PDB file of C-alpha atoms and ligand atoms in Angstrom:
ATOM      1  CA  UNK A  22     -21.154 -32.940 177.145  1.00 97.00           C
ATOM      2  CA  UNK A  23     -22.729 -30.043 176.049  1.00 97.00           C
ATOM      3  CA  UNK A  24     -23.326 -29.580 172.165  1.00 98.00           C
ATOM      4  CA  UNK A  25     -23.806 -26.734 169.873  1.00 98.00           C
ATOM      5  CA  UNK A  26     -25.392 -27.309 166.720  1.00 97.00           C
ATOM      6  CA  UNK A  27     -27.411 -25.007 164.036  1.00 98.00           C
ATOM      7  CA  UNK A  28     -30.447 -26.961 162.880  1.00 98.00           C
ATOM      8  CA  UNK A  29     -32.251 -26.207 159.851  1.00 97.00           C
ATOM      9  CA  UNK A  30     -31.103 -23.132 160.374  1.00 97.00           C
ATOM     10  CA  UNK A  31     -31.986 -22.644 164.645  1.00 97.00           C
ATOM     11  CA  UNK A  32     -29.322 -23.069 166.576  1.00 98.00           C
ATOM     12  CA  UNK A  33     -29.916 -25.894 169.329  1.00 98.00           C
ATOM     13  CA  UNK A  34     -27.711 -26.447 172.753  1.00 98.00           C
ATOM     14  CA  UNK A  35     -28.135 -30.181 173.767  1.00 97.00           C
ATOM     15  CA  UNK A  36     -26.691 -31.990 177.069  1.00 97.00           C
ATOM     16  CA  UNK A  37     -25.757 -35.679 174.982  1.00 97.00           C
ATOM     17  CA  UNK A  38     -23.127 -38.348 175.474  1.00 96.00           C
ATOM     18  CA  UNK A  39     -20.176 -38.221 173.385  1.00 96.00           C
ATOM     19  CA  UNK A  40     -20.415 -41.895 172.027  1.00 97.00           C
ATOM     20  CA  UNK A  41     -24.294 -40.524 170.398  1.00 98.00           C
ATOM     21  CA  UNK A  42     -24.433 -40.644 166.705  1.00 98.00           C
ATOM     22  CA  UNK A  43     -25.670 -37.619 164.800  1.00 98.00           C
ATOM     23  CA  UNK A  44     -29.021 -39.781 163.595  1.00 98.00           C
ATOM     24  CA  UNK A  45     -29.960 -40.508 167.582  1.00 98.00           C
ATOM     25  CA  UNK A  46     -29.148 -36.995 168.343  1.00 98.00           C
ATOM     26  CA  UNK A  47     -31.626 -35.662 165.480  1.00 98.00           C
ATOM     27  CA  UNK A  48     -34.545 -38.179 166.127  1.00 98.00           C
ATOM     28  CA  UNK A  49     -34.564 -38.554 169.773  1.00 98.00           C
ATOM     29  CA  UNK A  50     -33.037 -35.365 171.453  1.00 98.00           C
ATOM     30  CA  UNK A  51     -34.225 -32.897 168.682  1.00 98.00           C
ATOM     31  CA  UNK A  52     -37.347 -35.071 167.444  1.00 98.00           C
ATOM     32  CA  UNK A  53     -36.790 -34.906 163.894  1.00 98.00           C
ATOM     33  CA  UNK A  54     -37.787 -38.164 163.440  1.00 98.00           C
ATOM     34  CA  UNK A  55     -38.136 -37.250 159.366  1.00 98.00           C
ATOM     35  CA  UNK A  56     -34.467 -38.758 159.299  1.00 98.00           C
ATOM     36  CA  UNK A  57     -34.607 -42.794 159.285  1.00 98.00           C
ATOM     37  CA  UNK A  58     -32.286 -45.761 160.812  1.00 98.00           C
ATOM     38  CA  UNK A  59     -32.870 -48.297 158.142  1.00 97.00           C
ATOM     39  CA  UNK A  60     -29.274 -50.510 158.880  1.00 97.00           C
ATOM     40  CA  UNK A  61     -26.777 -50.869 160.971  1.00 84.00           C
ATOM     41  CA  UNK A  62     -23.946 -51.242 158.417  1.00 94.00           C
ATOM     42  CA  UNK A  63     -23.957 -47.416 156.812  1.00 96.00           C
ATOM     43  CA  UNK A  64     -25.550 -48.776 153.558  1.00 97.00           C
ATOM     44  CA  UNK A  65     -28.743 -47.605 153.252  1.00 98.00           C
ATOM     45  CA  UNK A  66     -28.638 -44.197 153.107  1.00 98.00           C
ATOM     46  CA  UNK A  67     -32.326 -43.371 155.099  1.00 98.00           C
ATOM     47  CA  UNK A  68     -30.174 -41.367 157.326  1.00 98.00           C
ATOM     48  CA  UNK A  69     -28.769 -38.894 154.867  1.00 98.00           C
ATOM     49  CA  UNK A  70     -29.032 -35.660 155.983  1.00 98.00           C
ATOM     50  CA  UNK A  71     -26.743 -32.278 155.012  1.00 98.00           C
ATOM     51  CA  UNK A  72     -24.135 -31.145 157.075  1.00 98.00           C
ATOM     52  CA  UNK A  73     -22.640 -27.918 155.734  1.00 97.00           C
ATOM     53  CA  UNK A  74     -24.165 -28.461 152.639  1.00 95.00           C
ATOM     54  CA  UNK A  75     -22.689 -31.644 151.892  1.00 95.00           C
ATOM     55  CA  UNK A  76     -24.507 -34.913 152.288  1.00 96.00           C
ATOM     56  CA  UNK A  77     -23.918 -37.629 154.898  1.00 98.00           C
ATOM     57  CA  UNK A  78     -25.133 -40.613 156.318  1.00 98.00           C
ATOM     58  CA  UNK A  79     -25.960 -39.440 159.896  1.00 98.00           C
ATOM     59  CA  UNK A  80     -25.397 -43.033 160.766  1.00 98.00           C
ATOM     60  CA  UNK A  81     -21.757 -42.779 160.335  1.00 98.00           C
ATOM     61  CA  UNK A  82     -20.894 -39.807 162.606  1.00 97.00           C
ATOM     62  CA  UNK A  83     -20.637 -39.083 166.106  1.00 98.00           C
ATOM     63  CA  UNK A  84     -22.883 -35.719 167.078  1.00 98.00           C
ATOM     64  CA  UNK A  85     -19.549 -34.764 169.379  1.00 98.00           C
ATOM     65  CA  UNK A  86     -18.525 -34.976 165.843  1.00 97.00           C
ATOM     66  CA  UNK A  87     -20.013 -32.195 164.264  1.00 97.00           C
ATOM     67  CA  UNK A  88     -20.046 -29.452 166.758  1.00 97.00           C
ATOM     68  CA  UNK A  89     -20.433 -26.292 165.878  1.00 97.00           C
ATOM     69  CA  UNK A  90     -22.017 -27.122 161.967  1.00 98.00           C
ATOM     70  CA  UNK A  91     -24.913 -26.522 160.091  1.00 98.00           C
ATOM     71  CA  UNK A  92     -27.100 -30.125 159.800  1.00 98.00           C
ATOM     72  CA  UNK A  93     -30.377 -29.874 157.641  1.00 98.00           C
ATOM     73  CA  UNK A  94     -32.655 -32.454 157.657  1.00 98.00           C
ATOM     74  CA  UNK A  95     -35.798 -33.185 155.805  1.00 98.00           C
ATOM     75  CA  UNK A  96     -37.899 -31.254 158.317  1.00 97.00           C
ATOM     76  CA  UNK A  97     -35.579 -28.058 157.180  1.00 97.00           C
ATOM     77  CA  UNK A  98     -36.309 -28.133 153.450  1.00 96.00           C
ATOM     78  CA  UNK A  99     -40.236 -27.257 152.718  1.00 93.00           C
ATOM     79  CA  UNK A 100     -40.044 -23.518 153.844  1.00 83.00           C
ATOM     80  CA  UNK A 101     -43.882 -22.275 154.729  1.00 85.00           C
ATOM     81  CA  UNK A 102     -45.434 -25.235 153.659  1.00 84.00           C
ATOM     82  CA  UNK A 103     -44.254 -24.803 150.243  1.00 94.00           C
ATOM     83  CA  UNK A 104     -42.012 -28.221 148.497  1.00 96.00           C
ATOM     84  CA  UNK A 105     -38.951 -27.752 147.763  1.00 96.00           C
ATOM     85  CA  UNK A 106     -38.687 -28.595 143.359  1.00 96.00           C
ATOM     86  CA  UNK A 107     -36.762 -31.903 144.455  1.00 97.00           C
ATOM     87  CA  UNK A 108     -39.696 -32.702 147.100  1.00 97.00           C
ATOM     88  CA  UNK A 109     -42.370 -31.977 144.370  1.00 97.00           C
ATOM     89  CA  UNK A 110     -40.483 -33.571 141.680  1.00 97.00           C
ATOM     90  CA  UNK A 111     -41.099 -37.230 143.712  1.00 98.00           C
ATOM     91  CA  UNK A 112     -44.297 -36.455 144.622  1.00 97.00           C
ATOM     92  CA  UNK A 113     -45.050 -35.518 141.273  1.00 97.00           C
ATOM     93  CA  UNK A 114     -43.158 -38.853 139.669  1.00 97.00           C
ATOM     94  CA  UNK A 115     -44.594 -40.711 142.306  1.00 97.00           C
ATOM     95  CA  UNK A 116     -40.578 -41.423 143.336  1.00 98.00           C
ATOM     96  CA  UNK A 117     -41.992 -42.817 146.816  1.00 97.00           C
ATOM     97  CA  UNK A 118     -44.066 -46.056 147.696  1.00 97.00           C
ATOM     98  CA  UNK A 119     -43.534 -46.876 151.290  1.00 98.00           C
ATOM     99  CA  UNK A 120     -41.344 -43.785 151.916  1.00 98.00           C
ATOM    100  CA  UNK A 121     -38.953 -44.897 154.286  1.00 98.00           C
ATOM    101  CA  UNK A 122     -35.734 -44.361 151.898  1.00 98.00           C
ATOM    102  CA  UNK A 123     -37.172 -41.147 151.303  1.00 98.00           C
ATOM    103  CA  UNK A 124     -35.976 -38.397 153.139  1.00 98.00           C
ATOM    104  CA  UNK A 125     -32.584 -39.764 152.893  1.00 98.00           C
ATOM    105  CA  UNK A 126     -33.123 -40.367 149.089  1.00 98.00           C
ATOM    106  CA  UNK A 127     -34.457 -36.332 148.821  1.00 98.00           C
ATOM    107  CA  UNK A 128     -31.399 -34.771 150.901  1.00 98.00           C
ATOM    108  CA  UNK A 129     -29.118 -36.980 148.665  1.00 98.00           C
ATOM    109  CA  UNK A 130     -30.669 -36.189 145.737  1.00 98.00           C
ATOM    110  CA  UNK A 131     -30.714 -32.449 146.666  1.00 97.00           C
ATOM    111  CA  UNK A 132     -26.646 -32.150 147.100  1.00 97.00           C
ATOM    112  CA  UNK A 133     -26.687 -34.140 144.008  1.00 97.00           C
ATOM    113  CA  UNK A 134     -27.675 -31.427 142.011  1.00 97.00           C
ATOM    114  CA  UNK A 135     -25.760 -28.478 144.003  1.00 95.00           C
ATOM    115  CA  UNK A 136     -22.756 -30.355 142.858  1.00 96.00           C
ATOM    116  CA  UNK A 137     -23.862 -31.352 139.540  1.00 96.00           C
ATOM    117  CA  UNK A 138     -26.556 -28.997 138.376  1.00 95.00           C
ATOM    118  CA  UNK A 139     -27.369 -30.930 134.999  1.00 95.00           C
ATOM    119  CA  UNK A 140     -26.517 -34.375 135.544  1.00 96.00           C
ATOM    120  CA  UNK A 141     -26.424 -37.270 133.042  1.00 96.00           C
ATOM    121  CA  UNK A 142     -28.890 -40.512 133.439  1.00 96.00           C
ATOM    122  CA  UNK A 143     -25.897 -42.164 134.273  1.00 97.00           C
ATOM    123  CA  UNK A 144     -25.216 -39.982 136.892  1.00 98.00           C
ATOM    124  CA  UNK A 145     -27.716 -39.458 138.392  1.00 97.00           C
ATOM    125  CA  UNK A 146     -27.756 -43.349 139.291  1.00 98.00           C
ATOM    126  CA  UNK A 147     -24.010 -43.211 140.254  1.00 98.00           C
ATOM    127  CA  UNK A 148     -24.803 -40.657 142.814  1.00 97.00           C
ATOM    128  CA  UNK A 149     -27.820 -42.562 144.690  1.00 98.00           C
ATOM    129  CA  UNK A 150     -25.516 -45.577 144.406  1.00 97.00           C
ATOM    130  CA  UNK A 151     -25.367 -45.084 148.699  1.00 97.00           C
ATOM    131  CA  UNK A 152     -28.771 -44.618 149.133  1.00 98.00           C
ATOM    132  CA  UNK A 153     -31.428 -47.922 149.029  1.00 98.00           C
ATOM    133  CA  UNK A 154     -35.137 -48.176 147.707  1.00 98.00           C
ATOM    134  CA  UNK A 155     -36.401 -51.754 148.478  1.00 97.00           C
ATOM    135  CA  UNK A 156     -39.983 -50.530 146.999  1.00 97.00           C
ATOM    136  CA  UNK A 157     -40.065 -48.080 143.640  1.00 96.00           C
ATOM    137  CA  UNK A 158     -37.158 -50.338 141.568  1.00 95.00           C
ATOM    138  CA  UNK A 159     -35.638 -46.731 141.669  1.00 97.00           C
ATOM    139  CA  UNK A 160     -36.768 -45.430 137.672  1.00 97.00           C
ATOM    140  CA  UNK A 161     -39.214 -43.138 139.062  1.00 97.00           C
ATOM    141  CA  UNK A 162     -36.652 -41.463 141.647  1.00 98.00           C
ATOM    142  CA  UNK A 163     -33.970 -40.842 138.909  1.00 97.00           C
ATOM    143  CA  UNK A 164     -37.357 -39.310 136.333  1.00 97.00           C
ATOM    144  CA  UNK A 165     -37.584 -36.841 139.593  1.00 97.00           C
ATOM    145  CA  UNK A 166     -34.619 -36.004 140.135  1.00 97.00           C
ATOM    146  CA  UNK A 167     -34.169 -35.271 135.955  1.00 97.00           C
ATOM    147  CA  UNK A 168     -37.151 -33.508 136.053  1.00 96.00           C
ATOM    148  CA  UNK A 169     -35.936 -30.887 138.691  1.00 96.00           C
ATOM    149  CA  UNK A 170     -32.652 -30.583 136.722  1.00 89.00           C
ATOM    150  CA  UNK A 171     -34.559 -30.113 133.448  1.00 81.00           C
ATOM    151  CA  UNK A 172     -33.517 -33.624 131.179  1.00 68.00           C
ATOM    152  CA  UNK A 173     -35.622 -36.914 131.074  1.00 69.00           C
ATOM    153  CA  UNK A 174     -35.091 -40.555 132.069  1.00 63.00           C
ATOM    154  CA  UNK A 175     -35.082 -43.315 129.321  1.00 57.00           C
TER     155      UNK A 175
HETATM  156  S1  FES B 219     -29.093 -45.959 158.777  1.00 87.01           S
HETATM  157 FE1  FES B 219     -28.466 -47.044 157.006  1.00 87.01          FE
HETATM  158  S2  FES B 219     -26.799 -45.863 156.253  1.00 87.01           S
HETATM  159 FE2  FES B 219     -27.392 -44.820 158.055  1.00 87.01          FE
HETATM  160  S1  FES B 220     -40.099 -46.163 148.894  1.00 87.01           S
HETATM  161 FE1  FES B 220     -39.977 -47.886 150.212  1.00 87.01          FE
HETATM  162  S2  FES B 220     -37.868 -48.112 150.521  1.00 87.01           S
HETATM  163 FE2  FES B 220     -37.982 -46.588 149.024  1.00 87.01          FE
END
């Protein structure tokens, strides 16, 4: 089938089978490989991505799915070069080790904040509940991701 998509903000016509999931289409037909498969049971979150603004695990959707929709993926944040705050903010809090978990963790992290522009601590952990970090024990993500909303981690 034929599918029409805006991409970080260009829009893309792809020929792809209806049964492909939104992550496939993105890494292999579009090559934004930026967006990770890290399960196979929609728990870890490396596949988050925004669709419409609101985030989802890419895993969990069919591309047939989403026709006609805005998807942004980490490859669509950094505009000239330039980080995003959230992108600096874990570079900055060193909120990465291996960095597998993180482009999912920084499009999760960004919606986050669009729906909760000063978040608590508390909240903050709440809403990366979906996402998984098997390497930074996760205090240095939520310091970013304070740090961009202006409050501080214990
Ligand atoms: S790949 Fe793990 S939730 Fe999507
Ligand atoms: S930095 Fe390795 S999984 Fe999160």
């Amino acid at each position: 089938m034929e599918l029409h998509l805006s991409v970080n903000g260009t829009p893309r016509t792809s020929e792809i089978e209806p049964r492909m999931l939104l992550v496939h289409h993105l890494r292999e037909t579009l090559g934004l490989t930026g967006t990770k498969v890290g399960c196979d049971t929609s728990t870890c979150g490396a596949c988050t991505v925004l669709l419409d603004g609101e985030s989802v695990k890419s895993c969990t959707v069919f591309a047939a799915q989403v026709a006609g929709s805005e998807v942004t993926t980490i490859e669509g944040l950094a505009g000239d070069g330039e980080l995003t705050p959230m992108q600096q903010a874990f570079h900055t809090h060193h909120g990465l080790q291996c960095g597998f978990c993180t482009s999912g963790m920084v499009m999760a992290a960004t919606s986050l904040l669009e729906e909760i522009p000063n978040p608590t601590e508390e909240q903050v952990r709440t809403g990366l509940e979906g996402n998984l970090c098997r390497c930074t024990g996760y205090h240095n993500i939520v310091k970013a991701v304070l740090s961009v909303a202006g409050g501080e981690a214990r």
